Amino acid sequence: MITVSRIKDLRAAIQQQKQARKRVAFVPTMGNLHAGHISLVKRAHEMADYVVTSIFVNPLQFGAHEDLDKYPRTLDADKAQLVNAGNHALYTPTATQIYPKGLEQHTKVIVPGITESHCGASRPGHFTGVSTVVNILFNLVQPDIALFGEKDYQQVAVIRKMVKDLGMPIQIETVATMREPSGLAMSSRNGYLSAAEKQTAAKIYKLLKDMASRIEKGARDYDSLILAGKATLADVGFEVDYLSIAQSDTLAPAKPEDSEITLLVAAKLGSTRLIDNISISLSTS
Ligand code: PAF
């Protein structure tokens, strides 16, 4: 595996692959890699000839009081995992390389219609930070395919819309959320949790599964389900940011007649913000 941090070295490596007509797959990450990231790299390996992963803790997607400074940085361990997974190139730019004139002065990519609700409502500017950096990275790497985890459901929806709206010739692929044996969705932020908090955190997925099963069995009073679900999480110590039953494509509140539904949740345990989701298809016959 090669590791590059200069744009010209990245471009040279990619150009070589393009000239040899190789398909390039790209896995953008913020590092502190876990089995979820590695499943993306392995899938990328199956789908393309050359796999590029980036590690960049993107300052533009963190709010003023969020965890940018304490976000875990574990480059050596990340590299070892990437080598094992067969990654070909690791791109590790600095903030100055990505935003040479600073965050304020940098051109932004705004994706309206899908970024105002859910995480976008409680983390203003977050998705502009994500779409802007992903746009820059896509332009630098020029991948044929880019892979994202389903855990960040809204992020994937934002990126799909950006790619479609801006006519970017990139196939967006998703990989199912990897979970701990307890059901807890794997996340770099799980490292902030104590052992006891980890046990409590697993209740998020249990609740989502329970709600999904009720809906599959015919429950359609979504407001009551959400109210009860929020109370269940609050009872075990969560501060719930949102719990919603949404249309899978628009993320607007689901109506009883909708068939493609996604349950999404964001909740804080202590100072750690966790997100998760489950999608279900209801038969309309
Ligand atoms: O999901 C992440 O790790 C980040 O939001 C991403 C896509 C790498 C952009 O910084």
CSV table of C-alpha atoms and ligand atoms in Angstrom, one decimal, residues 27-31 37 54-58 61-62 71 99 126 129-131 133-134 137 147-149 152 155 159 188, ligand 1:
chain,number,residue,atom,x,y,z
A,27,VAL,CA,-13.6,4.8,0.6
A,28,PRO,CA,-13.6,8.2,2.3
A,29,THR,CA,-13.1,8.0,6.1
A,30,MET,CA,-12.1,10.1,9.1
A,31,GLY,CA,-9.8,7.3,10.4
A,37,HIS,CA,-14.8,0.7,7.5
A,54,SER,CA,-8.7,8.6,2.6
A,55,ILE,CA,-8.3,9.5,6.2
A,56,PHE,CA,-9.1,13.1,6.9
A,57,VAL,CA,-10.8,14.4,10.0
A,58,ASN,CA,-12.7,17.1,8.2
A,61,GLN,CA,-18.2,19.1,9.3
A,62,PHE,CA,-17.7,19.7,13.1
A,71,TYR,CA,-11.8,12.8,17.6
A,99,TYR,CA,-8.7,24.2,2.5
A,126,HIS,CA,-22.6,19.6,9.3
A,129,GLY,CA,-19.1,20.2,5.6
A,130,VAL,CA,-19.6,16.6,4.5
A,131,SER,CA,-20.8,17.4,0.9
A,133,VAL,CA,-15.2,17.6,1.5
A,134,VAL,CA,-16.7,14.6,-0.4
A,137,LEU,CA,-12.2,14.3,-2.5
A,147,LEU,CA,-18.5,3.3,-0.8
A,148,PHE,CA,-20.3,4.5,2.3
A,149,GLY,CA,-21.7,2.8,5.4
A,152,ASP,CA,-24.9,7.2,8.2
A,155,GLN,CA,-25.2,11.2,4.8
A,159,ILE,CA,-24.1,12.3,-1.2
A,188,SER,CA,-15.5,5.6,16.0
B,1,PAF,O1,-18.5,9.3,7.3
B,1,PAF,C1,-17.5,9.9,7.5
B,1,PAF,O2,-16.5,9.4,8.0
B,1,PAF,C2,-17.3,11.3,7.0
B,1,PAF,O3,-18.5,12.0,7.1
B,1,PAF,C3,-16.8,11.4,5.5
B,1,PAF,C4,-17.8,10.8,4.5
B,1,PAF,C5,-15.4,10.7,5.4
B,1,PAF,C6,-16.6,12.9,5.1
B,1,PAF,O4,-15.7,13.5,6.0
